[in-house]
mmCIF file of C-alpha atoms (C1' of nucleotides) in Angstrom:
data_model
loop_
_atom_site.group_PDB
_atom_site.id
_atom_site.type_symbol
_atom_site.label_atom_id
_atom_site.label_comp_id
_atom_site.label_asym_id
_atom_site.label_seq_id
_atom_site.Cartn_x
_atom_site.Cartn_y
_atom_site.Cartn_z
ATOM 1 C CA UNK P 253 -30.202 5.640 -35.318
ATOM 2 C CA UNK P 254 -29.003 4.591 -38.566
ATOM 3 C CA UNK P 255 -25.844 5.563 -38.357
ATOM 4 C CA UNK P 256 -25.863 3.405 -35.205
ATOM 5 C CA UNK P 257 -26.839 0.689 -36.831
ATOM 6 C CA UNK P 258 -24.488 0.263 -39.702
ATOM 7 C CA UNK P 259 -21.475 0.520 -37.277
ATOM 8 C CA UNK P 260 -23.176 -2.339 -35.612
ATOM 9 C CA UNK P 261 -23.419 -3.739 -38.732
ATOM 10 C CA UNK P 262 -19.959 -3.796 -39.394
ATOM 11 C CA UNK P 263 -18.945 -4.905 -35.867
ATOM 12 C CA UNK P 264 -21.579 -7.264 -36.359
ATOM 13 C CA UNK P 265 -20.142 -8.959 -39.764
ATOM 14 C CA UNK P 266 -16.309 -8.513 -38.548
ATOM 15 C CA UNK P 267 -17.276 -10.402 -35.034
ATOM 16 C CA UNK P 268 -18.635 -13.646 -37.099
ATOM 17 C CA UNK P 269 -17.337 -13.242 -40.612
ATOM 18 C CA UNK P 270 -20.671 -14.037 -42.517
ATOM 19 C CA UNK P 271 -24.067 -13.890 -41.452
ATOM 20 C CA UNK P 272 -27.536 -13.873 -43.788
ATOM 21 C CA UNK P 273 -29.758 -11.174 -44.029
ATOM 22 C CA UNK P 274 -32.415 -12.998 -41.890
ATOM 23 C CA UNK P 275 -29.494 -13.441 -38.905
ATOM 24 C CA UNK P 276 -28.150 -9.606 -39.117
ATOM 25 C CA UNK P 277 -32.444 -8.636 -38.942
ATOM 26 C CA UNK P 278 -32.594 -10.495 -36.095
ATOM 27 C CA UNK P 279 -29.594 -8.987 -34.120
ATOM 28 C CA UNK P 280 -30.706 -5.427 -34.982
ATOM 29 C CA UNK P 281 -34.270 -5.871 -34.595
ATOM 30 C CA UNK P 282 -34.898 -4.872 -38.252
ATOM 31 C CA UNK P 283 -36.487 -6.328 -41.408
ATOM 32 C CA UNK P 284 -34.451 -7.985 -43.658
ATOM 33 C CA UNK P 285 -35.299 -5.191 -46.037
ATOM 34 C CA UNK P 286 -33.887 -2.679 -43.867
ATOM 35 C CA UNK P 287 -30.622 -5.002 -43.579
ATOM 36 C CA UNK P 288 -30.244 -5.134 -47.178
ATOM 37 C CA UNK P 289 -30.930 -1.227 -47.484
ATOM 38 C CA UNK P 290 -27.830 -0.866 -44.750
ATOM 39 C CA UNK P 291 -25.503 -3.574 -46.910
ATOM 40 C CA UNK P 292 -25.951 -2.003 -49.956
ATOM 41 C CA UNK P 293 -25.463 2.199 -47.905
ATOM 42 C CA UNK P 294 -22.098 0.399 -47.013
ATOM 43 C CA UNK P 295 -21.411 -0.456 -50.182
ATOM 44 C CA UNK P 296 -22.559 2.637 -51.729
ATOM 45 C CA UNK P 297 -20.014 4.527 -48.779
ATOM 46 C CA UNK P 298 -16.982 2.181 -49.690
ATOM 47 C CA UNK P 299 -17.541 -1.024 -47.040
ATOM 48 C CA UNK P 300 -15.978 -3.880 -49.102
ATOM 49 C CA UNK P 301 -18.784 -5.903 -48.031
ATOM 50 C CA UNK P 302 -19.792 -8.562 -50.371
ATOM 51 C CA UNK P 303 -23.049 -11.197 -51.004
ATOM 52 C CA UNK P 304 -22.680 -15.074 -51.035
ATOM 53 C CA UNK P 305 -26.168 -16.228 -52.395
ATOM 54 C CA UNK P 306 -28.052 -19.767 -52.251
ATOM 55 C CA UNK P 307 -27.760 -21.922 -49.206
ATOM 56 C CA UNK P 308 -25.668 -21.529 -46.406
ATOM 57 C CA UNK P 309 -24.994 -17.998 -47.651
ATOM 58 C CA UNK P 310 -24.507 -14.438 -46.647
ATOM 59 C CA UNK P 311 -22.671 -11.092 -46.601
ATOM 60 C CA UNK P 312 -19.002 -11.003 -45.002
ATOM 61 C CA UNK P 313 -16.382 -8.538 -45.654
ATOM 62 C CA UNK P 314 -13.394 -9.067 -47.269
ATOM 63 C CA UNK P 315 -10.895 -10.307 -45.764
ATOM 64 C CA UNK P 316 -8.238 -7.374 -44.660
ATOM 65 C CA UNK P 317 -10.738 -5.046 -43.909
ATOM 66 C CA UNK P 318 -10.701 -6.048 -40.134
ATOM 67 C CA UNK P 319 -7.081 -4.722 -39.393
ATOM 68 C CA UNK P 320 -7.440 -1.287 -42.086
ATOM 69 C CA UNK P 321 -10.392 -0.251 -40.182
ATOM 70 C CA UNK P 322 -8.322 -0.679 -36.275
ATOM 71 C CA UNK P 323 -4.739 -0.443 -37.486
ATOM 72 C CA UNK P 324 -4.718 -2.838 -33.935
ATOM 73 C CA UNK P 325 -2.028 -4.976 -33.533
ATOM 74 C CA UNK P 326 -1.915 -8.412 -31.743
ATOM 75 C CA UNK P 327 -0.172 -6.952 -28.626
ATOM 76 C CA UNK P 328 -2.587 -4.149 -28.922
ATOM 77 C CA UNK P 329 -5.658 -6.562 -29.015
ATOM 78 C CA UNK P 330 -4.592 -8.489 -26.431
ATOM 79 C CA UNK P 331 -3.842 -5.586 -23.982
ATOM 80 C CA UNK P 332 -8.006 -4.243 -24.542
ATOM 81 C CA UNK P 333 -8.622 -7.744 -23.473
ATOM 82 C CA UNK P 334 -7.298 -7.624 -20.373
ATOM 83 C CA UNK P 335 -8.044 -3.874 -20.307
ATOM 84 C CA UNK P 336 -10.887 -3.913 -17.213
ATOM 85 C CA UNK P 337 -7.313 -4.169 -15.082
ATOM 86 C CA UNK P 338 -4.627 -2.382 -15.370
ATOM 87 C CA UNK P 339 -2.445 -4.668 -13.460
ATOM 88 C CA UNK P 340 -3.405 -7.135 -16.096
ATOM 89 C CA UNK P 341 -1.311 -5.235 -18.856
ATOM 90 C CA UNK P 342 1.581 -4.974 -15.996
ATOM 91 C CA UNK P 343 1.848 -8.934 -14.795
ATOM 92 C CA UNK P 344 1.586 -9.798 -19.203
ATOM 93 C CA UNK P 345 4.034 -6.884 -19.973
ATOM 94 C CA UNK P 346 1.413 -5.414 -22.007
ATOM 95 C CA UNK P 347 1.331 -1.794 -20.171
ATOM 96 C CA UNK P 348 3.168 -0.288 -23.285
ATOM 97 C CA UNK P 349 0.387 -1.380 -25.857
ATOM 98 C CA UNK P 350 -2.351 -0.984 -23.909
ATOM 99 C CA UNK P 351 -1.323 2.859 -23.850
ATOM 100 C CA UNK P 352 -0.661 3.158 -27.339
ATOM 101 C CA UNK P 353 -4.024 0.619 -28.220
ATOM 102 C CA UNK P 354 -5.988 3.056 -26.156
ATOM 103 C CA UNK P 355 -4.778 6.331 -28.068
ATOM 104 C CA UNK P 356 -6.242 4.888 -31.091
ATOM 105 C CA UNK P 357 -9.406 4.052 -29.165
ATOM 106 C CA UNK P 358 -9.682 7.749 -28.070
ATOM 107 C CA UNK P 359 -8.596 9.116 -31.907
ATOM 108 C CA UNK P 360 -11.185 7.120 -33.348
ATOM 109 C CA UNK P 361 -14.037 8.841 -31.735
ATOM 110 C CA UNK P 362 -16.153 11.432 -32.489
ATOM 111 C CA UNK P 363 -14.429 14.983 -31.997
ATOM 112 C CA UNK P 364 -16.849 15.443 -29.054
ATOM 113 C CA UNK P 365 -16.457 12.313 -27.139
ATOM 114 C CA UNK P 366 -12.822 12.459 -27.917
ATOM 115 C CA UNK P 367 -12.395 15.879 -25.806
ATOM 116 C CA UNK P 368 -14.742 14.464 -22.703
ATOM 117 C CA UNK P 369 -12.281 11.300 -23.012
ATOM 118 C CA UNK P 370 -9.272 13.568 -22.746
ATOM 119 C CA UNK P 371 -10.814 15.652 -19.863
ATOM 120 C CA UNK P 372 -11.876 12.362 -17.902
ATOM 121 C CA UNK P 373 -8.555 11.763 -18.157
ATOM 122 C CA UNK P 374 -7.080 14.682 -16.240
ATOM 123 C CA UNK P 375 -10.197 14.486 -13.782
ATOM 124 C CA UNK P 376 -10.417 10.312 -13.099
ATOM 125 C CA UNK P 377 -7.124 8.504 -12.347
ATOM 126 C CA UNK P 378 -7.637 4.380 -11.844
ATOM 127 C CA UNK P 379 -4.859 2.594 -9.837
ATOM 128 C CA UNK P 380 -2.321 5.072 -9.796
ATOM 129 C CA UNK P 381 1.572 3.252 -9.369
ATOM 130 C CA UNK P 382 1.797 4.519 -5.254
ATOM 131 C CA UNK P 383 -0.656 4.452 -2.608
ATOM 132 C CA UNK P 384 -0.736 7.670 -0.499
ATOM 133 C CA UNK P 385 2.397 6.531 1.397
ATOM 134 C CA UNK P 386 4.473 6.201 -1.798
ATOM 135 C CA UNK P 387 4.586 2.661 -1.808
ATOM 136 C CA UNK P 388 4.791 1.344 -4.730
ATOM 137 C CA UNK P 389 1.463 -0.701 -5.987
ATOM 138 C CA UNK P 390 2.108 -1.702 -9.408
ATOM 139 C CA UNK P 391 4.918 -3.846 -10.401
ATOM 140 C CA UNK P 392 7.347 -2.677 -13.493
ATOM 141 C CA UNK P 393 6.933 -2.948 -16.537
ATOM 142 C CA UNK P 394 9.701 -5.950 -16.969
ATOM 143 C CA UNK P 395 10.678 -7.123 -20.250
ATOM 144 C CA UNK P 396 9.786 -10.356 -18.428
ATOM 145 C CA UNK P 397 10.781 -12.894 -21.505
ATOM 146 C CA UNK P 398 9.317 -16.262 -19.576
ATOM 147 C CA UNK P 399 5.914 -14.378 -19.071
ATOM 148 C CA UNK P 400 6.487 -13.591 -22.620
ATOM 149 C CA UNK P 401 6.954 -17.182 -23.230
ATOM 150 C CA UNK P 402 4.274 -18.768 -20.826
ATOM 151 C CA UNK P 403 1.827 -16.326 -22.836
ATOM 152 C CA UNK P 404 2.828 -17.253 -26.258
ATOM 153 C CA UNK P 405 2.181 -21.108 -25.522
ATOM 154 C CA UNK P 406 -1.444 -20.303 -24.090
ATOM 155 C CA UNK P 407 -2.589 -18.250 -26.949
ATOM 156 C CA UNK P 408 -1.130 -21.006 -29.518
ATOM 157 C CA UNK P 409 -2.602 -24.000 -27.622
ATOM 158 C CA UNK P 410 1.151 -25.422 -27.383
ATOM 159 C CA UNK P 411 2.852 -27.304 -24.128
ATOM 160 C CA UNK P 412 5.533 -25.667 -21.851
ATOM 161 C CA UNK P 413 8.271 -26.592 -20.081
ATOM 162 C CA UNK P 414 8.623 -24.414 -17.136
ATOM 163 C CA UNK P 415 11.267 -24.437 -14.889
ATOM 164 C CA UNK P 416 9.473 -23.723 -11.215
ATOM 165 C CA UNK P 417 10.292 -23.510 -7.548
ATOM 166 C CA UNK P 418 7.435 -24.559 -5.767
ATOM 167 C CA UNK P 419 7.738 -23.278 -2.206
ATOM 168 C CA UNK P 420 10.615 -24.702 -0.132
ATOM 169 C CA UNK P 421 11.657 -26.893 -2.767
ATOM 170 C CA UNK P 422 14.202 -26.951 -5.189
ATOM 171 C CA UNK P 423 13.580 -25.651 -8.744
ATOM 172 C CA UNK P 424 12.498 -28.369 -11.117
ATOM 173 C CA UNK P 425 11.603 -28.717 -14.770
ATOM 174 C CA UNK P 426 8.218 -29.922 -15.772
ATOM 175 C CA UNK P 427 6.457 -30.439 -18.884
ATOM 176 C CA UNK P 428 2.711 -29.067 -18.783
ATOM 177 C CA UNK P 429 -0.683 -28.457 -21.085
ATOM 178 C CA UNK P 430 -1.500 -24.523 -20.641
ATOM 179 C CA UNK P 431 -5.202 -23.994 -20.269
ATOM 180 C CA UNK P 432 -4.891 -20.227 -19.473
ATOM 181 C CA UNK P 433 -3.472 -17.188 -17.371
ATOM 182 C CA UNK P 434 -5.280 -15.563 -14.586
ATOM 183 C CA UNK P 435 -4.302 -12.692 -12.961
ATOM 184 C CA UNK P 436 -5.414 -11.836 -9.503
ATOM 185 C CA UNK P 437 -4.192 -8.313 -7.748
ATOM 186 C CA UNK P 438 -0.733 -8.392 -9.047
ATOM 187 C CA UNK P 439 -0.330 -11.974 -8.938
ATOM 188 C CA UNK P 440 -0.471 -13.834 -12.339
ATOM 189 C CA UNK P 441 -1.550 -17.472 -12.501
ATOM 190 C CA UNK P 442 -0.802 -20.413 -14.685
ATOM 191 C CA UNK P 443 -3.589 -22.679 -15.098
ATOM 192 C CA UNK P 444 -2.846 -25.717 -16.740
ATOM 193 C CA UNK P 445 -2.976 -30.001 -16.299
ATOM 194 C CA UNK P 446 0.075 -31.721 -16.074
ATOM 195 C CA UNK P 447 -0.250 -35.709 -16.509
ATOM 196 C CA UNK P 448 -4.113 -35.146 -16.708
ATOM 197 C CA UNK P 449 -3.583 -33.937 -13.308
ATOM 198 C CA UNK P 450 -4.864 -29.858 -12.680
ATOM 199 C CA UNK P 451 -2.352 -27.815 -11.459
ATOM 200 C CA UNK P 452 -1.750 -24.337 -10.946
ATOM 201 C CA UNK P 453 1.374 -22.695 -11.395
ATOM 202 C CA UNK P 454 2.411 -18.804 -9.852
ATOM 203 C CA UNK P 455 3.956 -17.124 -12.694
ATOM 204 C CA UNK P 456 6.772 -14.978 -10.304
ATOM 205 C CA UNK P 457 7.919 -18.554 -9.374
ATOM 206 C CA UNK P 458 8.276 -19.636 -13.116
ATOM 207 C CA UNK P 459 11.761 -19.150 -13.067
ATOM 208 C CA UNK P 460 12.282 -19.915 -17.256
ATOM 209 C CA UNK P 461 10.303 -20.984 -19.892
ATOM 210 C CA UNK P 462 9.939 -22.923 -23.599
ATOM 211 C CA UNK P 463 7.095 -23.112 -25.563
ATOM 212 C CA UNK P 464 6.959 -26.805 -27.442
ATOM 213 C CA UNK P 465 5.800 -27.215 -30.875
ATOM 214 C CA UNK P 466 3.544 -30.144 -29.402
ATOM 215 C CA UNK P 467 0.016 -29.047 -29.119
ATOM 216 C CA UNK P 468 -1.500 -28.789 -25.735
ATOM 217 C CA UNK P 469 -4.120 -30.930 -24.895
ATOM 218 C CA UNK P 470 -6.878 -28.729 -23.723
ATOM 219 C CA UNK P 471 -10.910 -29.019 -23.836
ATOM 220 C CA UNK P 472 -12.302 -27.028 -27.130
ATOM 221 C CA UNK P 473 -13.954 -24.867 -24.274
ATOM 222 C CA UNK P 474 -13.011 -24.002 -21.604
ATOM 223 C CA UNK P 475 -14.488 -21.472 -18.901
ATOM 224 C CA UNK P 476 -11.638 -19.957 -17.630
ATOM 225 C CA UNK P 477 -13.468 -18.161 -14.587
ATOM 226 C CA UNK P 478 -15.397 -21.046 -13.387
ATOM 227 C CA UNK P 479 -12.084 -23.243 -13.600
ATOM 228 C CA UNK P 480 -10.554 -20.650 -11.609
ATOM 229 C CA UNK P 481 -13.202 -20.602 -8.991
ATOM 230 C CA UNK P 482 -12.925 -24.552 -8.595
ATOM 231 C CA UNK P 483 -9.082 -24.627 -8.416
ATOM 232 C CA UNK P 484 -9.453 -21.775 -5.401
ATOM 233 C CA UNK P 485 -11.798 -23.515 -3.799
ATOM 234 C CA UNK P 486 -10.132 -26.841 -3.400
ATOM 235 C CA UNK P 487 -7.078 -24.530 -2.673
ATOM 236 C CA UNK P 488 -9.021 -23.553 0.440
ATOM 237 C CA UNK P 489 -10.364 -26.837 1.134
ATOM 238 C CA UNK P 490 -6.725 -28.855 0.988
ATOM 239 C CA UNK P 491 -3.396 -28.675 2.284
ATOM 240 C CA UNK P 492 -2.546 -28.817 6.745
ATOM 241 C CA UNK P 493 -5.395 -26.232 7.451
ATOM 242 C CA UNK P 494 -6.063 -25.714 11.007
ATOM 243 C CA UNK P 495 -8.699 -25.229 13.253
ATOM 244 C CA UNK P 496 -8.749 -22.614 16.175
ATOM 245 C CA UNK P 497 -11.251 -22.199 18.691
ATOM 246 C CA UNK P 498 -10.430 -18.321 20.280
ATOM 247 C CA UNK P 499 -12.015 -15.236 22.045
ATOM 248 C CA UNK P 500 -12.299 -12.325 20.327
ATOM 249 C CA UNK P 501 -12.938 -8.830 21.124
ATOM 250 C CA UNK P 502 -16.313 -7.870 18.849
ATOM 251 C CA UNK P 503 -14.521 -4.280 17.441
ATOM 252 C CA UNK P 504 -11.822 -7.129 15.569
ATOM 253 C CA UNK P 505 -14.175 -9.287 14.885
ATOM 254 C CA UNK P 506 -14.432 -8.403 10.930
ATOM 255 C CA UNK P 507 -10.121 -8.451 11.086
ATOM 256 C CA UNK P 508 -10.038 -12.157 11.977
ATOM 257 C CA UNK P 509 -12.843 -12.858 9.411
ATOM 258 C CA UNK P 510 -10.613 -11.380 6.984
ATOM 259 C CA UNK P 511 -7.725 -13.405 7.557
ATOM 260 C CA UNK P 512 -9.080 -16.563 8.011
ATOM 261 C CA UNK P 513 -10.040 -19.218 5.599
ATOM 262 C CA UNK P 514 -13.970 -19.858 7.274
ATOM 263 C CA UNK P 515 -15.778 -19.168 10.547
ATOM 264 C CA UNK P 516 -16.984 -22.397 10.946
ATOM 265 C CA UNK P 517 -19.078 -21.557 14.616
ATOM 266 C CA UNK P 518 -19.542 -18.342 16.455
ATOM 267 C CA UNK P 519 -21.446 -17.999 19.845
ATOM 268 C CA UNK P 520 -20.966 -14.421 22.361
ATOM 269 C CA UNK P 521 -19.786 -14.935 25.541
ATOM 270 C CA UNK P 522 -20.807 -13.540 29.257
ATOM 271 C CA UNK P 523 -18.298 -10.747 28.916
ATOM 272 C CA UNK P 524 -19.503 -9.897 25.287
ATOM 273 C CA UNK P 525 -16.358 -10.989 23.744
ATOM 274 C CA UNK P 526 -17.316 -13.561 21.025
ATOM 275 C CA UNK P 527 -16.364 -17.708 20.788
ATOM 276 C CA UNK P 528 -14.758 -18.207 17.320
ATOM 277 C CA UNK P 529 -13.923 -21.540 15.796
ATOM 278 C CA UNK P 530 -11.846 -20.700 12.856
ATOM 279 C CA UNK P 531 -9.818 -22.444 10.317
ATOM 280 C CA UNK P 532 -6.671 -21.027 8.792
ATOM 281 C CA UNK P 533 -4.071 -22.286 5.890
ATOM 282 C CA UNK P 534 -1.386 -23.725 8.455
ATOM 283 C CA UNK P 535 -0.470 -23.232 12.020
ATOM 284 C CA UNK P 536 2.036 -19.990 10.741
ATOM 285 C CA UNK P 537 -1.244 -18.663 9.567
ATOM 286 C CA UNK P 538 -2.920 -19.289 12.210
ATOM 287 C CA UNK P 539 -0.080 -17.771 14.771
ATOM 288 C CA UNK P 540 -0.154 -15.060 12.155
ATOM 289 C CA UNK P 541 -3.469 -13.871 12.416
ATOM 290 C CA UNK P 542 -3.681 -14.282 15.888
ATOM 291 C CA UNK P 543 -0.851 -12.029 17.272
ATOM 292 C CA UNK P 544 -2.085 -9.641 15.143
ATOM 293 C CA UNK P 545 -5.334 -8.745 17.177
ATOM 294 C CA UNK P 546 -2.549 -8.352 20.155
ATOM 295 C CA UNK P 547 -4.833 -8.577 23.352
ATOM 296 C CA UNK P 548 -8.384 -8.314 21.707
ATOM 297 C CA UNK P 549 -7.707 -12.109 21.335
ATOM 298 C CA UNK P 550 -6.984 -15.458 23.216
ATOM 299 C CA UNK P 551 -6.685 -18.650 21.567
ATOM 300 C CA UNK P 552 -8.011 -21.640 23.508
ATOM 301 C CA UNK P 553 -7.143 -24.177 21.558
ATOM 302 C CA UNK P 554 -4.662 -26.028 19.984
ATOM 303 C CA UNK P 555 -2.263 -26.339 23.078
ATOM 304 C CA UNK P 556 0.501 -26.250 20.212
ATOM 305 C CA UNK P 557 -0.816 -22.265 19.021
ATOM 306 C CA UNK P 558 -1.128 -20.974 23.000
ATOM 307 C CA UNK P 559 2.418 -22.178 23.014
ATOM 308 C CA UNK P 560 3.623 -20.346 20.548
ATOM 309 C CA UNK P 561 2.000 -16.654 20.848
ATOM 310 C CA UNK P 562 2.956 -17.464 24.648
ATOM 311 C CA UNK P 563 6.665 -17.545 23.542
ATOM 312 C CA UNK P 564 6.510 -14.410 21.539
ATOM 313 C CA UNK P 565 4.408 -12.445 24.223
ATOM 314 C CA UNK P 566 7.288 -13.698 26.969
ATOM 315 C CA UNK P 567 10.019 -12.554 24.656
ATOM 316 C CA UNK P 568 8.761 -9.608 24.215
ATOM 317 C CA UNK P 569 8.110 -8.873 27.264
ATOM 318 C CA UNK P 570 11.803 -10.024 28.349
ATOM 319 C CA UNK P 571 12.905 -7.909 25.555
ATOM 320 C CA UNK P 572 11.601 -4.098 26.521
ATOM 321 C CA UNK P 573 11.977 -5.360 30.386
ATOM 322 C CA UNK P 574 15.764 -5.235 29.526
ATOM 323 C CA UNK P 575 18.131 -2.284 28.747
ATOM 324 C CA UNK P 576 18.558 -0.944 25.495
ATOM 325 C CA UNK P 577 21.559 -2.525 23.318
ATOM 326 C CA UNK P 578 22.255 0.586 21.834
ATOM 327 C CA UNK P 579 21.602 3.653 23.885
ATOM 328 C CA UNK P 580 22.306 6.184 21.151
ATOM 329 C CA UNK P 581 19.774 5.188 18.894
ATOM 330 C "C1'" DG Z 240 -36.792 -27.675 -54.400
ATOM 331 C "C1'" DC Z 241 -35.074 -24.964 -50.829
ATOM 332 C "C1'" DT Z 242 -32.585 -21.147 -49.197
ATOM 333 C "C1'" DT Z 243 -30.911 -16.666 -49.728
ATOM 334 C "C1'" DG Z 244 -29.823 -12.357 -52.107
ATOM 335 C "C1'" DT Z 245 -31.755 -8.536 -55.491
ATOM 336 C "C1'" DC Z 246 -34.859 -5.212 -56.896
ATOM 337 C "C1'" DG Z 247 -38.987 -2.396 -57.265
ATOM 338 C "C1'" DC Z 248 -43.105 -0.671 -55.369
ATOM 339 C "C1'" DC Z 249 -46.193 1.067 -51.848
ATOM 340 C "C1'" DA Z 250 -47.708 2.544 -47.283
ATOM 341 C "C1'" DA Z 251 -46.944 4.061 -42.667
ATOM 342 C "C1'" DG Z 252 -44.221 6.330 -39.247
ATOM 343 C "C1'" DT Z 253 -40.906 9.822 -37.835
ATOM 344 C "C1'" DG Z 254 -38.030 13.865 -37.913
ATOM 345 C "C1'" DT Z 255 -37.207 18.508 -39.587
ATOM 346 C "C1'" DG Z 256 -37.918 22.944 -41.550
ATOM 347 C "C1'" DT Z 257 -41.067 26.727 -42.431
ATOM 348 C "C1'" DG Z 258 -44.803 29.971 -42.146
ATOM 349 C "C1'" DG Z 259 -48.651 31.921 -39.599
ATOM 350 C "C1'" DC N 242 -46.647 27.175 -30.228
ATOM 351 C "C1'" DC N 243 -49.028 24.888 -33.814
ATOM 352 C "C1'" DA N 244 -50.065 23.120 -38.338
ATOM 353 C "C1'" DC N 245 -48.367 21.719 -42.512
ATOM 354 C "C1'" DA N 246 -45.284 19.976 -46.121
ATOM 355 C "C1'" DC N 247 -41.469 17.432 -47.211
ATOM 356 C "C1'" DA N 248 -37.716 14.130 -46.799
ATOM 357 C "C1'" DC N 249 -36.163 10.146 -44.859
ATOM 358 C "C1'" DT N 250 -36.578 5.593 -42.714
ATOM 359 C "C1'" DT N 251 -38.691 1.336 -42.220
ATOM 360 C "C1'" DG N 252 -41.522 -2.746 -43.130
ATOM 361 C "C1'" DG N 253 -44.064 -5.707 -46.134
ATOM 362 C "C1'" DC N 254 -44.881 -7.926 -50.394
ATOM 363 C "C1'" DG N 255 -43.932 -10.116 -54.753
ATOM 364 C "C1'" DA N 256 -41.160 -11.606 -58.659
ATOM 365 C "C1'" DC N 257 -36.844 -13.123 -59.889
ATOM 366 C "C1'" DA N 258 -31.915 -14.934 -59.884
ATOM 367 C "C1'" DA N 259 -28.275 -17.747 -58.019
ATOM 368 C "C1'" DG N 260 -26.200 -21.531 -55.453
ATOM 369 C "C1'" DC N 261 -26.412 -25.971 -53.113
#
DNA sequence: GCTTGTCGCCAAGTGTGTGG
DNA sequence: CCACACACTTGGCGACAAGC
């Protein structure tokens, strides 16, 4: 328990630099007097922990002890913080360190712990690189210099120029204040303002990059998650969504509710077959999803969408009505 | 004067080893 | 298995020193 205790300690002291005796009680649920017993064991074991007294004081531990006791470097920190994914490391280049920062994790446990860490290892494997059809899931380790780039003006609070192609457009330079980088899957993010403005910015289509010595203006705090959850949503409230009213077989039911943005009605019809009114992102979306659920769906409306899976049905059809081209294959 | 660290003392609780 | 002794841990208290 003690031995706990003292590592939390530490952890605690390194986490916030200083804290009094009354604040570190507190946190471990001990008496002060226990806390100073602890400070002065680490001392006694070789902790360079020191006392500031009077008001406003404390212990802390001097400074350089941090990076003896982890022998972590900054691409190694970084990489445990976006540890809880994999694909994290991969989009931020990071794979490499977040290997070599987790073989120091695993040699600086206990002898015990260290050998059921090395057998998880052979018994639990997380996102392997292929799926069970060999296709490939996680993207290469590039030495992708404008990710590189992007992620070294985030972490110093500086602008960027990027130079991006936004879809069907031309690639264009633009000055921007980073706010942070989310990754999603294996898709990385740029969050950032640009005139005040929010935008958001896919880092594949960052096409080059160059951090300014300008700083960025960004709120002192930000919560990254809840920004990201307010930029997605107005994603899939904006833009030429559309809204299709279609039959659907019940067994495909969930398969349309997966594609589409919202079901924004449902009813069941005589037949069983259910009444959707759906919206999608655009009308290829829309066509999209649609064709997919081949004849366990009819759309009723737009005109514009019966159209168009009529056109693809009919040249299908024309298609495998026909001879073959090429007989010999 | 207030806050905070330092030190010593005592009592109670807990864990561990040993003998019957 | 149980009782006992011992060591260790923890909390509380008080007096004091140091810094703001």
């Amino acid at each position: 328990m003690r031995a706990d205790r003292l590592v939390s300690l530490v952890l605690l002291l390194r986490q916030h630099g200083q804290l009094s005796a009354v604040t570190l009680a507190r946190e471990l649920e001990v008496s002060t007097r226990t806390v100073l017993r602890d400070i002065e064991a680490l001392s006694a074991a070789g902790v360079p922990v020191y006392a500031e007294r009077g008001r406003h004081g404390g212990f802390a531990l001097l400074p350089g002890f941090q990076t003896e006791l982890t022998g972590l470097n900054h691409d190694e920190a970084l990489a445990l913080v976006v540890a809880g994914s994999r694909r994290g490391a991969q989009v931020f280049g990071l794979g490499s360190a977040l290997a070599s920062a987790m073989l120091k994790v695993v040699d600086a446990l206990p002898a015990s712990y260290r050998s059921t860490a090395a057998g998880a290892s052979q018994r639990l494997l997380i996102d392997p690189e292929t799926d069970l059809l060999s296709r490939r899931l996680v993207t290469e380790e590039s030495p992708d210099t404008t990710t590189a780039e992007v992620l070294r003006a985030v972490l110093a609070g500086h602008k960027l120029r990027i130079h991006y192609a936004a879809t069907d457009q031309p690639a264009k330079w633009r000055t921007v204040d980073p706010i942070g980088v989310v990754t999603v899957r294996e898709q990385g993010y740029l969050l950032a303002t640009r005139s005040g403005e929010d935008r958001t910015y896919r880092l594949d289509r960052v096409l080059a990059a160059e951090e300014l010595a300008e700083p960025a203006e960004r709120p002192d705090r930000v919560d990254l998650d809840r920004a990201w959850q307010e930029r997605s949503t107005r994603f899939r409230t904006g833009g030429d969504q559309v809204t299709v009213l279609a039959r659907v077989n019940p067994i495909r039911r969930e398969d349309l509710a997966r594609t589409a943005l919202a079901i924004l009605a449902e009813s069941t019809d005589e037949d069983g077959w259910l009444r959707l009114e759906v919206t999608f992102q655009d009308s290829r979306h829309a066509e999209w999803a649609l064709w997919q659920l081949s004849t366990n769906a009819e759309a009723l409306a737009p005109p514009w969408l019966r159209a168009a899976l009529h056109t693809r049905a009919t040249t299908l059809a024309t298609r495998y009505a026909a001879q073959p081209v090429h007989k010999d294959c």
